[in-house]
Short mmCIF file of N, CA and C in Angstrom, two decimals:
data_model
loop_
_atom_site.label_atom_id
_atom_site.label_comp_id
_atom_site.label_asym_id
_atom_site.label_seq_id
_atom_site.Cartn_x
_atom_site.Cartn_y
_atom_site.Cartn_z
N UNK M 1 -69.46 -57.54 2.15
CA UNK M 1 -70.43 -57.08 3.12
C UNK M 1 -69.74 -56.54 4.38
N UNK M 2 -68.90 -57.41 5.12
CA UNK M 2 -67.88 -56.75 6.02
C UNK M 2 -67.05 -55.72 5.79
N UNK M 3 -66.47 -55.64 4.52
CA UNK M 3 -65.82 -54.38 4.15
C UNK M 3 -66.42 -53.19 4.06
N UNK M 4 -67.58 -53.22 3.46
CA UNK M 4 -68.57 -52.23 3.54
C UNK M 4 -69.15 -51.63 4.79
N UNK M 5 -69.53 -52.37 5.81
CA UNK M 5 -69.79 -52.05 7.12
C UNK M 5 -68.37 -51.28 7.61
N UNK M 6 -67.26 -51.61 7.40
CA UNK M 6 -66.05 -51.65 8.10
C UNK M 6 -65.87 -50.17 7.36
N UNK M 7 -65.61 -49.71 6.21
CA UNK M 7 -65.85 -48.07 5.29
C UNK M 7 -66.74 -47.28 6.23
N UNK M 8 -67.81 -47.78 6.00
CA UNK M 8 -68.87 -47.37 6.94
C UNK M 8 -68.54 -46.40 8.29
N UNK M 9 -68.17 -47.33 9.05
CA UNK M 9 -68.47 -47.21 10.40
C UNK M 9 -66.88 -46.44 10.69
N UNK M 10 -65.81 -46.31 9.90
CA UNK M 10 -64.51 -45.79 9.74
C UNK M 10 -64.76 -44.03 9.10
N UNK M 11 -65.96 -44.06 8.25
CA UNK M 11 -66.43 -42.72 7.64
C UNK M 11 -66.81 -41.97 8.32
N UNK M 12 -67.23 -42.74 9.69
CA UNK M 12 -68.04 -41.61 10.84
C UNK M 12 -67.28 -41.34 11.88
N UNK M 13 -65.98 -42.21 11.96
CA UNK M 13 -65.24 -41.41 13.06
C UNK M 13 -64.35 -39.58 12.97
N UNK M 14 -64.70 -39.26 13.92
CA UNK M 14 -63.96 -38.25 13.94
C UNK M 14 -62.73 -38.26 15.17
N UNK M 15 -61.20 -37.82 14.60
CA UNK M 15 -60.34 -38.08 15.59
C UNK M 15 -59.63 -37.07 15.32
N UNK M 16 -58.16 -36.98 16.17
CA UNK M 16 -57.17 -35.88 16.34
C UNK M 16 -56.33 -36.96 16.45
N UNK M 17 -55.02 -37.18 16.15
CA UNK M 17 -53.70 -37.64 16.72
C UNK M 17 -52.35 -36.70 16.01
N UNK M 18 -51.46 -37.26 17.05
CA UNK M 18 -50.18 -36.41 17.33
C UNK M 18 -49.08 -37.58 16.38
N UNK M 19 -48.20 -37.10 15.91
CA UNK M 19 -47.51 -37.94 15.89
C UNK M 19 -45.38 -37.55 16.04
N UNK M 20 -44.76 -37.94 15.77
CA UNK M 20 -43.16 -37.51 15.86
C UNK M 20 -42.96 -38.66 14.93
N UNK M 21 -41.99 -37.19 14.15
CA UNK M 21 -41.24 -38.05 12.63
C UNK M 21 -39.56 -36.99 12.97
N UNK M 22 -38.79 -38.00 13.44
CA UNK M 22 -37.66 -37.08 14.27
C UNK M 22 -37.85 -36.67 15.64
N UNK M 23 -37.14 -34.90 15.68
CA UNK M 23 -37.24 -34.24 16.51
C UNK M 23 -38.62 -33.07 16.09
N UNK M 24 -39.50 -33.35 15.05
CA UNK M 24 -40.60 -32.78 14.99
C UNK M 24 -41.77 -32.96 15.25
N UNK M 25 -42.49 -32.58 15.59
CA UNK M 25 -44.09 -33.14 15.66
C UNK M 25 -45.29 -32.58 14.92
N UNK M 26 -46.08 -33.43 14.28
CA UNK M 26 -47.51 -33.42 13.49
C UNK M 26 -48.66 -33.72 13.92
N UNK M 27 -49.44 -33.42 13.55
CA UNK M 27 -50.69 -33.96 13.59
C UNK M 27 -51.89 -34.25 12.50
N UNK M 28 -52.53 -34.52 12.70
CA UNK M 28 -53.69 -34.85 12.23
C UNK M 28 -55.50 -34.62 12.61
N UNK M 29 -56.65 -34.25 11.62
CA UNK M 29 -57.58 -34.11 12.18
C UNK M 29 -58.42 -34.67 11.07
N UNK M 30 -59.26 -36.10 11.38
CA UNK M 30 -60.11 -36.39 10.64
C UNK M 30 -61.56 -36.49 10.99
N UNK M 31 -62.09 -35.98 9.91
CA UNK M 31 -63.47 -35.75 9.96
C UNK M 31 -63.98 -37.15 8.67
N UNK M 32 -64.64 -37.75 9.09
CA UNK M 32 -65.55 -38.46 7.96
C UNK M 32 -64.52 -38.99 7.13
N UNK M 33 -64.36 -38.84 5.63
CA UNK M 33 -63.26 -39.56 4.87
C UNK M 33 -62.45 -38.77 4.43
N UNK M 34 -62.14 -37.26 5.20
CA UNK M 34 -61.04 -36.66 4.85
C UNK M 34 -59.88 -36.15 6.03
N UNK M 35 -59.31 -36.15 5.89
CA UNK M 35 -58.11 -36.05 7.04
C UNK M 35 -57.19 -34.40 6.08
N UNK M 36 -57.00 -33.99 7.74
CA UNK M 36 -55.76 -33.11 7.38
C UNK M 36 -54.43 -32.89 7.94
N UNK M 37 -53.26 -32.80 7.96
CA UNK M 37 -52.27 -33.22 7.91
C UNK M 37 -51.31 -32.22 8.40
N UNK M 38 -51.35 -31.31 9.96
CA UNK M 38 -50.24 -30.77 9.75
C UNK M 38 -49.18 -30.79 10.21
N UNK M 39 -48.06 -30.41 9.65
CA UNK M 39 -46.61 -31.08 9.95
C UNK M 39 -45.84 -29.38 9.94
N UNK M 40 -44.49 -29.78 11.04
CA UNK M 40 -43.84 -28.20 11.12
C UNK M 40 -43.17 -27.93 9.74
N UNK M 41 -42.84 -26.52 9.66
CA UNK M 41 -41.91 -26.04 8.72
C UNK M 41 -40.57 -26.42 8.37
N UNK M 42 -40.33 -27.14 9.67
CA UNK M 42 -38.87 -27.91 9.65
C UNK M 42 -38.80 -29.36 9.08
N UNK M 43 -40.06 -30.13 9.27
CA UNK M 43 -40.26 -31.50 8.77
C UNK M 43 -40.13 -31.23 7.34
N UNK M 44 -39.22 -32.71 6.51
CA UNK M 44 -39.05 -33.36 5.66
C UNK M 44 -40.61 -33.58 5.04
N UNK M 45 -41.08 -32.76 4.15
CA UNK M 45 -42.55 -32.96 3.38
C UNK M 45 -42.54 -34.75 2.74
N UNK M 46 -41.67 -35.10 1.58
CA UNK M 46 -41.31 -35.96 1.60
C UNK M 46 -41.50 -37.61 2.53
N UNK M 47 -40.36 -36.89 3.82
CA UNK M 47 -40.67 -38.26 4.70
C UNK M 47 -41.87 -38.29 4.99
N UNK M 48 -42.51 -37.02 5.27
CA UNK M 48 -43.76 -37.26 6.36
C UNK M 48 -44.96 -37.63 5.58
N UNK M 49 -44.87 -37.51 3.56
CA UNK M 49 -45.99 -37.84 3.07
C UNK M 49 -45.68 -39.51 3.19
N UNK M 50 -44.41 -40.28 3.68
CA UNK M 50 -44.24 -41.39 2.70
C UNK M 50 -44.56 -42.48 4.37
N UNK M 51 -43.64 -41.75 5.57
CA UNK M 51 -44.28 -42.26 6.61
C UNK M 51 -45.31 -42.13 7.20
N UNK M 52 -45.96 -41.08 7.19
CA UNK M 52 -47.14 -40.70 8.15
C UNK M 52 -48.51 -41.10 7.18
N UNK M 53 -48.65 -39.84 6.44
CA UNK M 53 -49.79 -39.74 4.87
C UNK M 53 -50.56 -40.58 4.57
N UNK M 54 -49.39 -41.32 3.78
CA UNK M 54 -49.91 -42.36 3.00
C UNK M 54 -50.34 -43.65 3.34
N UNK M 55 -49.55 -44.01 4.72
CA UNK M 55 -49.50 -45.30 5.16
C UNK M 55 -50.97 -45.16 5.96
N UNK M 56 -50.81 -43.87 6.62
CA UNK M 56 -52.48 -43.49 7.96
C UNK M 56 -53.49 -43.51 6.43
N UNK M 57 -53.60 -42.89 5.31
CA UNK M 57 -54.46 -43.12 4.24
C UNK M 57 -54.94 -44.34 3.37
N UNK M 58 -54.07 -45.33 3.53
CA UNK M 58 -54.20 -46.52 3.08
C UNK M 58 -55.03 -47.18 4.61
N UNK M 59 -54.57 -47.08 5.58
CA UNK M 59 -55.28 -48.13 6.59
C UNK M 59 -57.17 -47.61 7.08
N UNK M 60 -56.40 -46.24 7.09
CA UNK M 60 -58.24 -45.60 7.02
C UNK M 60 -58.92 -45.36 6.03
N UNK M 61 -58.31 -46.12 4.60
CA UNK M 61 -59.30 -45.82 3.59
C UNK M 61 -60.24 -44.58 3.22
N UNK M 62 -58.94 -43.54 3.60
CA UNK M 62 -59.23 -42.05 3.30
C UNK M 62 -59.52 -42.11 1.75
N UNK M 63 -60.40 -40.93 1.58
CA UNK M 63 -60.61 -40.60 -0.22
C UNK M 63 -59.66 -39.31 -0.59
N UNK M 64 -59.89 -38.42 0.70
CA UNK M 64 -59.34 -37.16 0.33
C UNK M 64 -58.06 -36.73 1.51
N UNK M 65 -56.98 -35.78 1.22
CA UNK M 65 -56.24 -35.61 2.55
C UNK M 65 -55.58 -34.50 1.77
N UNK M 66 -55.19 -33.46 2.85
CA UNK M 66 -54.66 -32.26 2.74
C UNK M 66 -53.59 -31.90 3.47
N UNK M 67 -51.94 -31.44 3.39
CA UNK M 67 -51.43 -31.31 3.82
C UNK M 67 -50.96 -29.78 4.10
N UNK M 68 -50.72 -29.56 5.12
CA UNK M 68 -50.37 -27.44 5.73
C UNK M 68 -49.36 -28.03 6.43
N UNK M 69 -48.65 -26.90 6.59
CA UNK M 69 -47.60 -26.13 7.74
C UNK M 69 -47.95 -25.57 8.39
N UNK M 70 -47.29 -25.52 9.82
CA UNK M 70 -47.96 -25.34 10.77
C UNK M 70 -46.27 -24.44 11.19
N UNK M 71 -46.60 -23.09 11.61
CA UNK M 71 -45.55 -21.66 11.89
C UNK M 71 -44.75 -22.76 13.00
N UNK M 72 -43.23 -22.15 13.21
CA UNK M 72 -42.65 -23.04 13.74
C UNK M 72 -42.92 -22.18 15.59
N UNK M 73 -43.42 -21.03 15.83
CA UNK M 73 -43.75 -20.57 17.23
C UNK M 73 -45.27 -21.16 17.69
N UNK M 74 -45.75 -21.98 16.89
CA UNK M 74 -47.01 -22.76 17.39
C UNK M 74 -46.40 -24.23 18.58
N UNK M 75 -47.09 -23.83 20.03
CA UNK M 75 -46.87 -24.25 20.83
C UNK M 75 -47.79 -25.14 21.20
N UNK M 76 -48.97 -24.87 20.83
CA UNK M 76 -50.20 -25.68 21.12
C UNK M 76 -51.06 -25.65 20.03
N UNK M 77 -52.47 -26.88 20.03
CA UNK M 77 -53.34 -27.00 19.36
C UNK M 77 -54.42 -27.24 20.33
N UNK M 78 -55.97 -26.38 19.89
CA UNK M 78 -56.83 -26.27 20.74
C UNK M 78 -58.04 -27.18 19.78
N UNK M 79 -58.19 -28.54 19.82
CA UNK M 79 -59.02 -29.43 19.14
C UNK M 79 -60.72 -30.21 20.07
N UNK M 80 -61.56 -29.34 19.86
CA UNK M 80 -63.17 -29.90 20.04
C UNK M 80 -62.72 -29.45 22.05
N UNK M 81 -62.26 -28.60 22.26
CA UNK M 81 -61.88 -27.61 23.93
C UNK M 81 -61.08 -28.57 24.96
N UNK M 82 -60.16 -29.58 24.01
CA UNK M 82 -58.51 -30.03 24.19
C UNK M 82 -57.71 -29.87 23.95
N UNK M 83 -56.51 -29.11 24.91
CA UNK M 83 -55.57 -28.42 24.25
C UNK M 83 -54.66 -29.44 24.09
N UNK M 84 -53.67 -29.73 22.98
CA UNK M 84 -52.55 -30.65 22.83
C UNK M 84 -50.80 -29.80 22.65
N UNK M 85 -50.21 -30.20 23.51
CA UNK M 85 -48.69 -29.28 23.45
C UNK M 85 -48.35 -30.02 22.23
N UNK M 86 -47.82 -29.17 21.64
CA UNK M 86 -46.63 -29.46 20.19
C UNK M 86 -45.25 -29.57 20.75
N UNK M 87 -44.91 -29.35 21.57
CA UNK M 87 -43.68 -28.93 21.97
C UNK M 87 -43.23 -29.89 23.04
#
């Protein structure tokens, strides 16, 4: 019954976070139970499915997740009229 509430109420958040795996930086944008995943052209696909991915997909009990590249002259991200520096 708690777990269910806890799916629940985790299905309706919507968020953005940043993260650094190295000297690179990613992000993330989840809507409901799918998340998307983008990481630079220079990041290790690999590390970042095994540190970032999978571990953020197991704790938020994601169903679905998609991973892109993101051009390495992308300086910023403009998310819900917040801009976030990549750089």
């Amino acid at each position: 019954m708690v777990r269910t509430g806890s799916n629940v109420f985790e299905n309706r958040k919507e968020e953005m976070l940043s993260y650094t795996l190295g000297r690179n930086k990613a992000f993330s944008v989840k809507s409901g139970s799918k998340v998307c995943f983008w990481i630079s052209d220079k990041t290790d696909y690999h590390k970042a499915l095994q540190f970032i991915v999978k571990p953020y997909c197991s704790s938020r009990r994601i169903d679905e997740y998609e991973v892109k590249t993101l051009p390495l002259s992308a300086r910023k991200v403009v998310f819900r009229d917040r801009i976030y520096d990549l750089k």
